[in-house]
Every structure is written in structure tokens, then in C-alpha cells.
CSV table of C-alpha atoms in Angstrom, one decimal:
chain,number,residue,atom,x,y,z
A,1345,VAL,CA,205.3,179.1,86.4
A,1346,GLN,CA,207.2,176.7,88.4
A,1347,GLY,CA,204.1,174.3,88.4
A,1348,PHE,CA,203.8,174.8,84.7
A,1349,GLU,CA,207.5,173.8,84.1
A,1350,TRP,CA,207.0,171.0,86.4
A,1351,ALA,CA,204.0,169.7,84.3
A,1352,LEU,CA,205.7,170.3,80.9
A,1353,GLN,CA,208.4,167.9,82.5
A,1354,ARG,CA,206.0,165.4,82.3
A,1355,ASP,CA,203.6,163.9,79.4
A,1356,TYR,CA,200.5,165.7,80.9
A,1357,GLN,CA,198.4,167.1,78.0
A,1358,TYR,CA,196.1,169.3,80.3
A,1359,ILE,CA,197.2,171.5,83.2
A,1360,LEU,CA,195.1,172.9,85.7
A,1361,GLN,CA,195.3,176.1,87.7
A,1362,MET,CA,193.1,176.6,90.7
A,1363,ASP,CA,193.0,178.1,94.3
A,1364,CYS,CA,193.9,175.6,97.1
A,1365,ASP,CA,191.6,177.1,99.4
A,1366,PHE,CA,188.5,175.7,98.3
A,1367,SER,CA,187.4,179.0,96.6
A,1368,HIS,CA,187.7,177.1,93.6
A,1369,HIS,CA,185.3,174.3,94.3
A,1370,PRO,CA,186.5,170.8,92.8
A,1371,ARG,CA,183.1,169.9,91.7
A,1372,TYR,CA,183.7,172.0,88.5
A,1373,LEU,CA,186.7,169.9,87.6
A,1374,PRO,CA,184.8,167.5,85.1
A,1375,ILE,CA,183.5,170.9,83.4
A,1376,HIS,CA,186.8,171.8,82.9
A,1377,LEU,CA,188.0,168.6,81.4
A,1378,GLU,CA,184.8,168.4,79.3
A,1379,LYS,CA,185.4,171.6,77.6
A,1380,ILE,CA,189.2,171.5,77.1
A,1381,VAL,CA,188.4,169.0,74.3
A,1382,ALA,CA,187.1,171.7,72.3
A,1383,ALA,CA,189.3,174.9,73.6
A,1384,ASP,CA,192.8,175.8,74.2
A,1385,VAL,CA,192.0,177.4,77.5
A,1386,VAL,CA,188.8,176.8,79.8
A,1387,ILE,CA,188.2,179.5,82.5
A,1388,GLY,CA,186.0,178.8,85.4
A,1389,SER,CA,184.2,182.5,85.2
A,1390,ARG,CA,182.4,184.6,87.8
A,1391,TYR,CA,181.4,187.0,85.3
A,1392,VAL,CA,179.6,185.0,82.7
A,1393,PRO,CA,175.8,184.5,83.0
A,1394,GLY,CA,175.3,182.0,85.9
A,1395,GLY,CA,178.6,182.6,87.5
A,1396,GLY,CA,179.1,185.0,90.6
A,1397,THR,CA,180.6,185.1,94.1
A,1398,VAL,CA,179.6,184.2,97.6
A,1399,ASN,CA,180.4,186.0,100.7
A,1400,TRP,CA,182.4,189.0,99.4
A,1401,GLY,CA,181.8,192.5,100.5
A,1402,TRP,CA,181.0,195.4,98.1
A,1403,LEU,CA,184.4,196.7,98.1
A,1404,ARG,CA,185.9,193.4,97.1
A,1405,GLN,CA,183.1,193.2,94.4
A,1406,PHE,CA,183.7,196.5,93.0
A,1407,VAL,CA,187.6,195.9,93.0
A,1408,SER,CA,187.3,192.6,91.0
A,1409,ALA,CA,184.5,193.7,88.5
A,1410,GLY,CA,186.3,196.9,88.1
A,1411,GLY,CA,189.8,195.5,87.4
A,1412,ASN,CA,188.2,192.9,85.3
A,1413,PHE,CA,186.6,195.6,83.2
A,1414,PHE,CA,189.6,198.0,83.1
A,1415,ALA,CA,191.7,195.2,81.9
A,1416,ARG,CA,189.6,193.8,79.5
A,1417,THR,CA,188.7,197.1,78.0
A,1418,MET,CA,192.4,198.5,78.0
A,1419,LEU,CA,193.8,195.0,76.5
A,1420,GLY,CA,190.9,194.3,74.1
A,1421,LEU,CA,190.5,191.0,76.1
A,1422,CYS,CA,187.5,188.6,74.9
A,1423,VAL,CA,187.1,186.8,78.1
A,1424,GLN,CA,184.9,188.1,80.8
A,1425,ASP,CA,187.2,186.8,83.8
A,1426,CYS,CA,190.4,187.8,82.9
A,1427,THR,CA,191.6,187.7,86.8
A,1428,GLY,CA,190.1,184.4,87.5
A,1429,GLY,CA,192.6,181.8,88.2
A,1430,PHE,CA,190.4,178.6,87.7
A,1431,ARG,CA,191.8,177.5,84.6
A,1432,CYS,CA,192.6,174.7,82.7
A,1433,TYR,CA,195.4,174.8,79.7
A,1434,ARG,CA,196.1,172.5,76.7
A,1435,ARG,CA,200.0,171.8,77.3
A,1436,GLU,CA,200.7,173.3,73.8
A,1437,VAL,CA,199.6,176.6,75.5
A,1438,ILE,CA,201.7,176.4,78.4
A,1439,HIS,CA,204.6,175.1,76.1
A,1440,THR,CA,204.2,178.3,73.8
A,1441,ILE,CA,203.6,181.4,76.2
A,1442,PRO,CA,206.9,183.2,76.4
A,1443,TRP,CA,207.1,183.2,80.3
A,1444,ASP,CA,209.9,185.5,80.3
A,1445,LYS,CA,207.4,188.3,79.4
A,1446,VAL,CA,204.9,187.3,82.3
A,1447,ARG,CA,206.8,188.3,85.3
A,1448,LEU,CA,203.8,189.4,87.3
A,1449,GLN,CA,202.2,188.3,90.6
A,1450,GLY,CA,198.4,187.8,91.4
A,1451,TYR,CA,196.1,189.6,89.3
A,1452,GLY,CA,198.9,190.9,87.1
A,1453,PHE,CA,199.9,187.2,86.5
A,1454,LEU,CA,196.5,186.1,85.4
A,1455,ILE,CA,195.9,189.2,83.2
A,1456,GLY,CA,199.2,188.8,81.4
A,1457,THR,CA,198.9,185.3,80.9
A,1458,ILE,CA,195.4,185.4,79.3
A,1459,TYR,CA,196.8,188.6,77.2
A,1460,GLN,CA,199.6,186.2,75.7
A,1461,VAL,CA,196.8,183.3,75.3
A,1462,GLN,CA,195.0,185.9,73.1
A,1463,ARG,CA,197.8,187.4,71.5
A,1464,LEU,CA,199.1,184.0,70.3
A,1465,GLY,CA,195.5,183.1,68.9
A,1466,PHE,CA,194.4,180.3,71.2
A,1467,THR,CA,190.9,179.4,71.9
A,1468,VAL,CA,189.3,180.2,75.3
A,1469,THR,CA,186.3,179.1,76.5
A,1470,GLU,CA,184.6,180.3,79.9
A,1471,PHE,CA,181.5,178.5,81.8
A,1472,PRO,CA,179.9,179.8,85.1
A,1473,ILE,CA,181.3,178.9,88.5
A,1474,ILE,CA,180.2,180.2,91.7
A,1475,PHE,CA,183.5,181.5,93.7
A,1476,GLU,CA,183.3,181.1,97.3
A,1477,ASP,CA,185.1,182.9,99.8
A,1478,ARG,CA,188.1,181.0,101.2
A,1479,HIS,CA,187.6,178.3,103.7
A,1480,THR,CA,191.0,178.2,104.9
A,1481,GLY,CA,194.0,180.7,105.0
A,1482,GLN,CA,194.8,184.3,104.3
A,1483,SER,CA,194.8,186.0,101.1
A,1484,LYS,CA,198.2,186.9,99.7
A,1485,MET,CA,196.8,189.8,97.6
A,1486,SER,CA,198.3,193.3,98.5
A,1487,PHE,CA,198.1,196.7,97.5
A,1488,LYS,CA,201.3,196.4,95.8
A,1489,ILE,CA,199.9,193.4,93.7
A,1490,MET,CA,196.8,195.6,92.6
A,1491,VAL,CA,199.4,198.5,91.4
A,1492,GLU,CA,201.5,196.0,89.8
A,1493,ALA,CA,198.4,194.6,87.8
A,1494,PHE,CA,197.2,198.3,87.0
A,1495,PHE,CA,200.6,199.3,85.6
A,1496,TYR,CA,201.0,196.2,83.5
A,1497,VAL,CA,197.7,197.0,82.0
A,1498,ILE,CA,198.5,200.7,81.1
A,1499,ARG,CA,202.2,199.7,79.9
A,1500,THR,CA,200.8,196.9,77.7
A,1501,ALA,CA,198.1,199.1,76.4
A,1502,MET,CA,200.1,201.6,75.3
A,1503,THR,CA,202.8,199.4,73.6
A,1504,ARG,CA,200.4,196.7,72.5
A,1505,LEU,CA,201.4,194.8,69.5
A,1506,PRO,CA,198.8,193.2,67.0
A,1507,LEU,CA,197.2,189.9,68.1
A,1508,TYR,CA,198.9,187.2,66.0
A,1509,ASN,CA,197.9,183.7,65.6
A,1510,ARG,CA,200.6,180.8,65.8
A,1511,ASP,CA,201.0,180.9,62.1
A,1512,ASP,CA,202.0,184.6,62.4
A,1513,ARG,CA,199.0,185.8,60.7
A,1514,VAL,CA,197.2,188.8,62.3
A,1515,VAL,CA,194.0,188.6,63.7
A,1516,ASN,CA,191.3,190.9,64.8
A,1517,LYS,CA,189.5,188.8,67.4
A,1518,VAL,CA,190.1,185.5,69.2
A,1519,GLU,CA,186.7,183.5,69.3
A,1520,ILE,CA,185.2,183.1,72.7
A,1521,SER,CA,182.5,180.5,73.6
A,1522,LEU,CA,180.4,180.4,76.6
């Protein structure tokens, strides 16, 4: 959120979010910039045709795919990779999201952000990436962060408001293109 606030203080029209350990390869940056012209948010996705992961064990694959399925199903999300952090946002999106309602970390932050994006009626496009296991550093992911995401999804699903667009008209579905 601090990075988003920093970007908003400048005149940036697009704000990119990515892992800094080379799990998100920079070769995909031109695709983000190409696709953001026609969408409000672009996600480099592991879970659309052509996407995937490299050097992940079966448990990590299971937790990631299961967590995505769970969040997508419980919250009615239209994106395939709602826990992926390789995203490009239009300035308007970052400016409009009520950040005080997204006080989460890790997976929960990513799920909560895309939930707000969809709830506000912004358009989202996904394109396939291959997510590589980190080249440097260690994961900050913990059991606590996974539990936080799980309970965020449960709590939000139980109290879910209808989805609105920016003109306060109820919408049934946000159109997602691949």
C-alpha cells in the first residue's frame, strides 16, 4: 500500500506490482504494458492456459491451486489467479480502492485487492506466465498469513455486498478476457 501511495503522489498512469526475487520474470513486462491499454488491471497468471509454475513441490501446488479455487468460488471472483502478485493497475484503480478495507498481508492482500477491483466494476485481463521459484531470498509466507487469507475469504463471503460499478449500478459479472 505504501508503494501504491508513493506512485499516486507522482504522475504515473500505470502501477506495476511484482515479486522482486525474479519469480516474476521481467520478460513479461511488455505484455503488461500492451494489455493495460484495454483493461483496468492486468494479471500475469499461472492458472490460465499456457501459464504454470516451475520447481514447485506437490504441496505448494496443491495449496496454491486450492487457495485460488476456494477464494474464487467463495467470493465469486472472475479471475483464475486471484493470489498472483504480478499485476499492472491503471492509476484510477489504485486511487479508487478503499485501502482501509484491505488490511491484509500475503495471499489475503492479493485476494482482497482483486475482490475490491471486481466489486468496483473495473475490468481485469489475465495472460499466461510461467512462475519460477525464487532465485534469491526466502519466502515471507507463513501459516499465519494463510490462516488470515482463509478467514478473510470466509468473513467476506458471509457478509458480501453486491458488486457495483463506479456509477453505483449493480452488476452481475465483471467481464474477464484472456
